[in-house]
mmCIF file of C-alpha atoms in Angstrom:
data_model
loop_
_atom_site.group_PDB
_atom_site.id
_atom_site.type_symbol
_atom_site.label_atom_id
_atom_site.label_comp_id
_atom_site.label_asym_id
_atom_site.label_seq_id
_atom_site.Cartn_x
_atom_site.Cartn_y
_atom_site.Cartn_z
ATOM 1 C CA GLU A 267 0.000 0.000 0.000
ATOM 2 C CA LYS A 268 1.302 3.414 -0.967
ATOM 3 C CA GLU A 269 2.288 5.774 1.830
ATOM 4 C CA LEU A 270 3.076 9.464 1.641
ATOM 5 C CA PRO A 271 6.545 10.476 2.924
ATOM 6 C CA LYS A 272 7.331 11.796 6.401
ATOM 7 C CA PHE A 273 8.890 14.890 4.809
ATOM 8 C CA PHE A 274 7.209 16.296 1.705
ATOM 9 C CA THR A 275 9.577 18.549 -0.221
ATOM 10 C CA VAL A 276 8.768 20.093 -3.605
ATOM 11 C CA GLY A 277 10.549 22.561 -5.832
ATOM 12 C CA TYR A 278 9.017 24.748 -8.506
ATOM 13 C CA LYS A 279 10.506 27.299 -10.876
ATOM 14 C CA LEU A 280 8.804 30.569 -11.805
ATOM 15 C CA ALA A 281 7.342 30.093 -15.267
ATOM 16 C CA LYS A 282 5.417 33.314 -15.585
ATOM 17 C CA LYS A 283 4.179 36.305 -13.608
ATOM 18 C CA LEU A 284 0.441 36.587 -14.119
ATOM 19 C CA ARG A 285 -1.420 39.874 -14.535
ATOM 20 C CA TYR A 286 -3.364 39.138 -11.330
ATOM 21 C CA GLY A 287 -4.868 36.258 -9.378
ATOM 22 C CA GLU A 288 -8.462 35.150 -8.972
ATOM 23 C CA ASN A 289 -9.394 38.804 -8.442
ATOM 24 C CA PRO A 290 -7.690 41.921 -9.864
ATOM 25 C CA HIS A 291 -6.364 43.023 -6.447
ATOM 26 C CA GLN A 292 -4.405 39.757 -5.926
ATOM 27 C CA ILE A 293 -0.900 39.229 -7.307
ATOM 28 C CA ALA A 294 -0.172 35.783 -8.756
ATOM 29 C CA SER A 295 2.470 33.742 -10.573
ATOM 30 C CA TYR A 296 2.647 30.390 -12.354
ATOM 31 C CA TYR A 297 5.322 27.864 -11.305
ATOM 32 C CA VAL A 298 6.333 24.529 -12.862
ATOM 33 C CA ARG A 299 8.531 21.586 -11.929
ATOM 34 C CA SER A 300 10.055 21.449 -15.421
ATOM 35 C CA GLU A 301 9.690 23.216 -18.765
ATOM 36 C CA LYS A 302 8.240 20.015 -20.237
ATOM 37 C CA GLU A 303 5.240 20.466 -17.946
ATOM 38 C CA ASN A 304 4.759 24.152 -18.753
ATOM 39 C CA ILE A 305 1.436 24.787 -20.484
ATOM 40 C CA GLU A 306 3.058 27.732 -22.267
ATOM 41 C CA GLU A 307 4.945 25.134 -24.357
ATOM 42 C CA GLY A 308 1.597 24.116 -25.828
ATOM 43 C CA LYS A 309 0.196 27.603 -26.401
ATOM 44 C CA LEU A 310 -0.058 28.296 -30.137
ATOM 45 C CA SER A 311 -1.973 31.568 -30.207
ATOM 46 C CA GLY A 312 -4.086 34.086 -28.306
ATOM 47 C CA LYS A 313 -3.882 36.383 -25.313
ATOM 48 C CA GLU A 314 -1.940 35.624 -22.151
ATOM 49 C CA LEU A 315 -3.323 32.862 -19.953
ATOM 50 C CA SER A 316 -4.775 34.244 -16.737
ATOM 51 C CA TYR A 317 -4.901 32.673 -13.276
ATOM 52 C CA ASN A 318 -8.549 31.715 -13.812
ATOM 53 C CA ASN A 319 -7.750 30.390 -17.308
ATOM 54 C CA LEU A 320 -5.154 28.071 -15.781
ATOM 55 C CA LEU A 321 -7.631 26.768 -13.191
ATOM 56 C CA ASP A 322 -10.212 26.123 -15.903
ATOM 57 C CA THR A 323 -7.725 24.473 -18.278
ATOM 58 C CA GLU A 324 -6.768 21.989 -15.556
ATOM 59 C CA SER A 325 -10.442 21.083 -15.131
ATOM 60 C CA ALA A 326 -10.955 20.795 -18.903
ATOM 61 C CA ILE A 327 -7.843 18.672 -19.508
ATOM 62 C CA SER A 328 -8.629 16.390 -16.549
ATOM 63 C CA LEU A 329 -12.173 15.766 -17.793
ATOM 64 C CA ILE A 330 -11.394 15.310 -21.500
ATOM 65 C CA SER A 331 -8.715 12.764 -20.553
ATOM 66 C CA GLU A 332 -11.533 10.473 -19.364
ATOM 67 C CA PHE A 333 -12.639 9.993 -22.994
ATOM 68 C CA ARG A 334 -10.197 8.106 -25.207
ATOM 69 C CA ASP A 335 -12.282 6.377 -27.863
ATOM 70 C CA LYS A 336 -15.251 8.229 -29.339
ATOM 71 C CA PRO A 337 -14.882 11.917 -30.255
ATOM 72 C CA ALA A 338 -15.735 13.965 -27.172
ATOM 73 C CA CYS A 339 -16.212 17.626 -26.324
ATOM 74 C CA VAL A 340 -16.065 19.232 -22.880
ATOM 75 C CA ILE A 341 -17.242 22.765 -22.088
ATOM 76 C CA ILE A 342 -15.961 24.171 -18.782
ATOM 77 C CA LYS A 343 -17.134 27.282 -16.925
ATOM 78 C CA HIS A 344 -15.672 28.286 -13.557
ATOM 79 C CA THR A 345 -13.950 24.858 -13.269
ATOM 80 C CA ASN A 346 -17.240 22.941 -13.655
ATOM 81 C CA PRO A 347 -18.572 21.131 -16.740
ATOM 82 C CA SER A 348 -21.513 22.965 -18.278
ATOM 83 C CA GLY A 349 -21.800 20.586 -21.234
ATOM 84 C CA VAL A 350 -20.177 17.280 -22.171
ATOM 85 C CA ALA A 351 -20.960 14.945 -25.056
ATOM 86 C CA ILE A 352 -19.617 12.195 -27.286
ATOM 87 C CA GLY A 353 -20.466 11.948 -30.977
ATOM 88 C CA GLU A 354 -19.558 10.477 -34.333
ATOM 89 C CA ASP A 355 -17.151 13.372 -34.904
ATOM 90 C CA LEU A 356 -16.057 16.533 -33.094
ATOM 91 C CA VAL A 357 -18.743 18.687 -34.697
ATOM 92 C CA SER A 358 -21.585 16.451 -33.521
ATOM 93 C CA ALA A 359 -20.030 16.111 -30.038
ATOM 94 C CA TYR A 360 -19.619 19.902 -29.813
ATOM 95 C CA LYS A 361 -23.203 20.605 -30.922
ATOM 96 C CA LYS A 362 -24.570 18.178 -28.328
ATOM 97 C CA ALA A 363 -22.352 19.593 -25.551
ATOM 98 C CA LEU A 364 -23.284 23.160 -26.495
ATOM 99 C CA SER A 365 -27.007 22.378 -26.529
ATOM 100 C CA SER A 366 -26.776 21.261 -22.883
ATOM 101 C CA ASP A 367 -26.229 24.823 -21.685
ATOM 102 C CA PRO A 368 -25.516 27.376 -24.431
ATOM 103 C CA VAL A 369 -25.799 30.341 -22.046
ATOM 104 C CA SER A 370 -22.978 29.102 -19.799
ATOM 105 C CA ALA A 371 -20.862 28.233 -22.849
ATOM 106 C CA TYR A 372 -20.252 31.931 -23.547
ATOM 107 C CA GLY A 373 -16.689 32.725 -22.478
ATOM 108 C CA SER A 374 -15.968 29.089 -21.681
ATOM 109 C CA ILE A 375 -13.007 26.746 -22.011
ATOM 110 C CA ILE A 376 -13.526 23.983 -24.594
ATOM 111 C CA ALA A 377 -11.504 20.779 -24.784
ATOM 112 C CA VAL A 378 -11.737 17.957 -27.331
ATOM 113 C CA ASN A 379 -9.966 14.607 -27.565
ATOM 114 C CA LYS A 380 -9.319 14.458 -31.324
ATOM 115 C CA GLU A 381 -7.357 16.567 -33.817
ATOM 116 C CA VAL A 382 -9.112 19.821 -34.753
ATOM 117 C CA ASP A 383 -9.846 19.953 -38.483
ATOM 118 C CA GLU A 384 -11.067 22.771 -40.737
ATOM 119 C CA ARG A 385 -14.745 21.808 -40.390
ATOM 120 C CA PHE A 386 -14.673 21.865 -36.597
ATOM 121 C CA ALA A 387 -12.655 25.087 -36.492
ATOM 122 C CA THR A 388 -15.269 26.790 -38.690
ATOM 123 C CA GLU A 389 -18.062 25.537 -36.401
ATOM 124 C CA LEU A 390 -16.467 27.311 -33.428
ATOM 125 C CA LEU A 391 -16.420 30.764 -35.022
ATOM 126 C CA GLY A 392 -19.874 31.705 -33.761
ATOM 127 C CA LEU A 393 -19.057 31.361 -30.052
ATOM 128 C CA PHE A 394 -16.874 33.475 -27.758
ATOM 129 C CA ILE A 395 -14.349 31.013 -26.302
ATOM 130 C CA GLU A 396 -11.608 31.868 -23.811
ATOM 131 C CA VAL A 397 -9.442 28.768 -24.399
ATOM 132 C CA LEU A 398 -9.532 25.906 -26.913
ATOM 133 C CA ILE A 399 -7.665 22.707 -26.041
ATOM 134 C CA ALA A 400 -6.974 19.732 -28.333
ATOM 135 C CA PRO A 401 -4.296 17.062 -28.834
ATOM 136 C CA LYS A 402 -3.390 18.492 -32.251
ATOM 137 C CA PHE A 403 -4.527 21.068 -34.824
ATOM 138 C CA GLU A 404 -4.510 20.716 -38.606
ATOM 139 C CA GLU A 405 -2.646 23.597 -40.257
ATOM 140 C CA LYS A 406 -5.738 24.898 -42.104
ATOM 141 C CA ALA A 407 -7.796 24.761 -38.923
ATOM 142 C CA LEU A 408 -5.120 26.602 -36.965
ATOM 143 C CA ASN A 409 -4.890 29.332 -39.604
ATOM 144 C CA ILE A 410 -8.661 29.859 -39.530
ATOM 145 C CA LEU A 411 -8.707 30.153 -35.748
ATOM 146 C CA LYS A 412 -5.675 32.440 -35.611
ATOM 147 C CA GLU A 413 -7.234 34.766 -38.181
ATOM 148 C CA LYS A 414 -10.825 34.795 -36.929
ATOM 149 C CA LYS A 415 -10.212 34.427 -33.184
ATOM 150 C CA LYS A 416 -7.019 36.333 -32.467
ATOM 151 C CA ASN A 417 -7.628 36.608 -28.709
ATOM 152 C CA MET A 418 -8.654 32.984 -28.087
ATOM 153 C CA ARG A 419 -5.920 30.984 -26.381
ATOM 154 C CA ILE A 420 -5.143 27.813 -28.356
ATOM 155 C CA ILE A 421 -3.490 24.957 -26.461
ATOM 156 C CA GLU A 422 -2.031 21.877 -28.171
ATOM 157 C CA LEU A 423 -1.730 19.083 -25.617
ATOM 158 C CA ASP A 424 0.850 17.052 -27.534
ATOM 159 C CA ARG A 425 3.422 19.828 -27.065
ATOM 160 C CA PHE A 426 3.828 19.501 -23.288
ATOM 161 C CA LYS A 427 3.727 16.786 -20.645
ATOM 162 C CA ILE A 428 0.941 16.201 -18.127
ATOM 163 C CA ASP A 429 1.382 13.812 -15.218
ATOM 164 C CA PHE A 430 -2.146 12.811 -14.228
ATOM 165 C CA THR A 431 -0.845 10.446 -11.540
ATOM 166 C CA SER A 432 1.196 12.938 -9.480
ATOM 167 C CA ASP A 433 0.095 13.679 -5.921
ATOM 168 C CA ARG A 434 -2.293 16.593 -5.503
ATOM 169 C CA ILE A 435 -1.145 19.438 -3.270
ATOM 170 C CA ARG A 436 -3.072 22.374 -1.876
ATOM 171 C CA SER A 437 -2.186 24.973 0.718
ATOM 172 C CA TRP A 438 -3.615 25.056 4.236
ATOM 173 C CA PHE A 439 -2.505 28.354 5.795
ATOM 174 C CA GLY A 440 1.096 27.636 6.860
ATOM 175 C CA GLY A 441 0.984 24.012 5.737
ATOM 176 C CA ILE A 442 -0.143 21.837 2.857
ATOM 177 C CA LEU A 443 -2.572 18.989 2.284
ATOM 178 C CA VAL A 444 -1.398 16.134 0.055
ATOM 179 C CA GLN A 445 -3.390 13.276 -1.465
ATOM 180 C CA GLU A 446 -2.826 10.862 -4.300
ATOM 181 C CA ALA A 447 -4.459 11.670 -7.607
ATOM 182 C CA ASP A 448 -7.974 10.413 -8.279
ATOM 183 C CA TYR A 449 -6.844 8.844 -11.529
ATOM 184 C CA ILE A 450 -7.745 5.199 -11.909
ATOM 185 C CA ASP A 451 -9.103 3.014 -14.678
ATOM 186 C CA GLU A 452 -12.191 1.703 -12.960
ATOM 187 C CA ASP A 453 -12.846 -2.012 -13.186
ATOM 188 C CA TRP A 454 -16.528 -1.755 -14.044
ATOM 189 C CA LYS A 455 -16.986 -5.507 -13.585
ATOM 190 C CA ASN A 456 -16.642 -5.023 -9.826
ATOM 191 C CA ILE A 457 -19.500 -2.525 -9.562
ATOM 192 C CA GLN A 458 -22.107 -3.628 -7.033
ATOM 193 C CA VAL A 459 -25.754 -3.006 -7.882
ATOM 194 C CA PRO A 460 -27.893 -3.135 -4.703
ATOM 195 C CA THR A 461 -31.290 -2.663 -6.398
ATOM 196 C CA ARG A 462 -33.599 -5.495 -7.399
ATOM 197 C CA ARG A 463 -33.677 -4.288 -10.995
ATOM 198 C CA LYS A 464 -30.254 -4.265 -12.616
ATOM 199 C CA PRO A 465 -29.325 -1.724 -15.308
ATOM 200 C CA ASP A 466 -29.260 -3.155 -18.813
ATOM 201 C CA ARG A 467 -26.159 -2.801 -20.985
ATOM 202 C CA LYS A 468 -27.217 0.522 -22.517
ATOM 203 C CA GLU A 469 -28.057 2.011 -19.119
ATOM 204 C CA MET A 470 -24.733 0.853 -17.680
ATOM 205 C CA GLU A 471 -22.803 2.467 -20.538
ATOM 206 C CA GLU A 472 -24.724 5.699 -19.943
ATOM 207 C CA LEU A 473 -23.971 5.520 -16.219
ATOM 208 C CA LYS A 474 -20.262 5.093 -16.953
ATOM 209 C CA PHE A 475 -20.428 8.224 -19.112
ATOM 210 C CA ALA A 476 -22.215 10.176 -16.367
ATOM 211 C CA TYR A 477 -19.806 9.026 -13.645
ATOM 212 C CA ARG A 478 -16.775 10.145 -15.636
ATOM 213 C CA ILE A 479 -18.306 13.631 -15.683
ATOM 214 C CA VAL A 480 -19.553 13.891 -12.091
ATOM 215 C CA LYS A 481 -16.043 13.064 -10.891
ATOM 216 C CA HIS A 482 -14.969 16.480 -12.244
ATOM 217 C CA ALA A 483 -17.912 18.556 -10.974
ATOM 218 C CA LYS A 484 -17.618 20.311 -7.620
ATOM 219 C CA SER A 485 -19.421 18.707 -4.678
ATOM 220 C CA ASN A 486 -22.270 18.458 -4.079
ATOM 221 C CA ALA A 487 -22.558 17.354 -7.683
ATOM 222 C CA ILE A 488 -25.319 15.859 -9.811
ATOM 223 C CA VAL A 489 -25.009 15.021 -13.512
ATOM 224 C CA LEU A 490 -27.967 13.990 -15.681
ATOM 225 C CA THR A 491 -27.198 12.393 -19.062
ATOM 226 C CA LYS A 492 -28.914 10.617 -21.917
ATOM 227 C CA ASP A 493 -27.653 9.346 -25.280
ATOM 228 C CA GLY A 494 -24.075 10.388 -24.587
ATOM 229 C CA MET A 495 -24.691 14.016 -23.597
ATOM 230 C CA THR A 496 -25.346 16.034 -20.464
ATOM 231 C CA LEU A 497 -28.924 17.182 -19.988
ATOM 232 C CA GLY A 498 -28.284 19.047 -16.759
ATOM 233 C CA VAL A 499 -25.471 19.629 -14.265
ATOM 234 C CA GLY A 500 -25.839 20.832 -10.686
ATOM 235 C CA ALA A 501 -22.589 21.509 -8.823
ATOM 236 C CA GLY A 502 -21.124 23.190 -5.760
ATOM 237 C CA GLN A 503 -24.304 23.280 -3.701
ATOM 238 C CA MET A 504 -24.482 22.821 0.056
ATOM 239 C CA SER A 505 -27.413 20.396 -0.392
ATOM 240 C CA ARG A 506 -27.370 17.511 -2.855
ATOM 241 C CA VAL A 507 -31.106 17.834 -3.468
ATOM 242 C CA ASP A 508 -30.494 21.478 -4.456
ATOM 243 C CA SER A 509 -27.858 20.293 -6.942
ATOM 244 C CA LEU A 510 -30.431 17.892 -8.367
ATOM 245 C CA LYS A 511 -33.062 20.649 -8.592
ATOM 246 C CA ILE A 512 -30.604 22.839 -10.518
ATOM 247 C CA ALA A 513 -29.717 19.985 -12.884
ATOM 248 C CA ILE A 514 -33.418 19.281 -13.532
ATOM 249 C CA MET A 515 -34.130 22.998 -14.036
ATOM 250 C CA LYS A 516 -31.284 23.219 -16.586
ATOM 251 C CA ALA A 517 -32.656 20.212 -18.465
ATOM 252 C CA GLU A 518 -36.252 21.430 -18.443
ATOM 253 C CA GLU A 519 -35.238 24.927 -19.575
ATOM 254 C CA ARG A 520 -33.734 23.320 -22.681
ATOM 255 C CA GLY A 521 -36.830 21.170 -23.248
ATOM 256 C CA PHE A 522 -34.986 17.889 -22.721
ATOM 257 C CA ASP A 523 -36.970 14.737 -22.015
ATOM 258 C CA LEU A 524 -35.661 13.273 -18.748
ATOM 259 C CA SER A 525 -37.530 9.995 -19.076
ATOM 260 C CA SER A 526 -34.986 7.149 -19.073
ATOM 261 C CA ALA A 527 -32.129 9.577 -18.321
ATOM 262 C CA VAL A 528 -29.491 8.512 -15.806
ATOM 263 C CA MET A 529 -28.195 10.365 -12.766
ATOM 264 C CA ALA A 530 -24.708 10.337 -11.252
ATOM 265 C CA SER A 531 -23.810 11.716 -7.832
ATOM 266 C CA ASP A 532 -20.396 12.181 -6.231
ATOM 267 C CA ALA A 533 -21.537 10.725 -2.905
ATOM 268 C CA PHE A 534 -24.265 8.748 -1.196
ATOM 269 C CA PHE A 535 -27.884 9.810 -0.647
ATOM 270 C CA PRO A 536 -28.531 9.956 3.129
ATOM 271 C CA PHE A 537 -32.259 10.553 2.539
ATOM 272 C CA ARG A 538 -34.725 9.516 -0.133
ATOM 273 C CA ASP A 539 -35.720 13.063 -1.178
ATOM 274 C CA SER A 540 -33.300 13.142 -4.146
ATOM 275 C CA ILE A 541 -34.349 9.661 -5.270
ATOM 276 C CA ASP A 542 -38.038 10.566 -5.081
ATOM 277 C CA LEU A 543 -37.449 13.763 -7.070
ATOM 278 C CA ALA A 544 -35.434 11.888 -9.712
ATOM 279 C CA HIS A 545 -38.208 9.300 -10.037
ATOM 280 C CA LYS A 546 -40.839 12.034 -10.333
ATOM 281 C CA VAL A 547 -39.193 13.498 -13.473
ATOM 282 C CA GLY A 548 -38.596 10.098 -15.085
ATOM 283 C CA ILE A 549 -34.902 9.499 -14.393
ATOM 284 C CA LYS A 550 -34.279 5.763 -14.621
#
């Protein structure tokens, strides 16, 4: 069993002074362990990355890394997913993700898991995007984006290194908290289903999709999905039932049919109120 060391020593080098931190009155800087891990190595175009951009890009990269097979698109706003979808190609995945919450998508961070081509680049021209992240960019696509979206930050993942397995560190006043990364390939065969009715194969695949997303939404988190796209996301609420109400409201505002949708939560349900509400709107 892995154990963390008695003495935890880390060293980081100043990579860049940032214009300001989370708010304009806070000074901030960006530090890296090595130049290979510097996101600036992958920046192809656009304005300087801000402190908040860097927080959002970490969320976007972490979530898009969950999808390795089918084309996927992730839309992040304030570190939370506002829309996520898989599709036959990037354009279809993007359209589905955008339809989940087009209002929140304004000024968002978008990440995809396949090379950006000319068709997808053209599709993005109608939306204000802070940062676009992809493994690679075709030359024609890059030229279109550089010309039409001069301020948008473009990040090519293949140009720098990301260690998803490194320990996570955060400050605690004069100390730090350290935990191992939540980065595992889940053995879905070991999932225990306590209900009398077991999910069929299609439902289980949808649940896997939803769980990959809820992992990256702030607690208390609820994610509602159907047919490989988010219908509603509720995150960061003090009450889990409030998160569910927000997710349902988002879905109903868009006119989505919640019957046979699935729901993922980042923790247990201590009371039946959330389950009753989910059943009332048709979530399976």
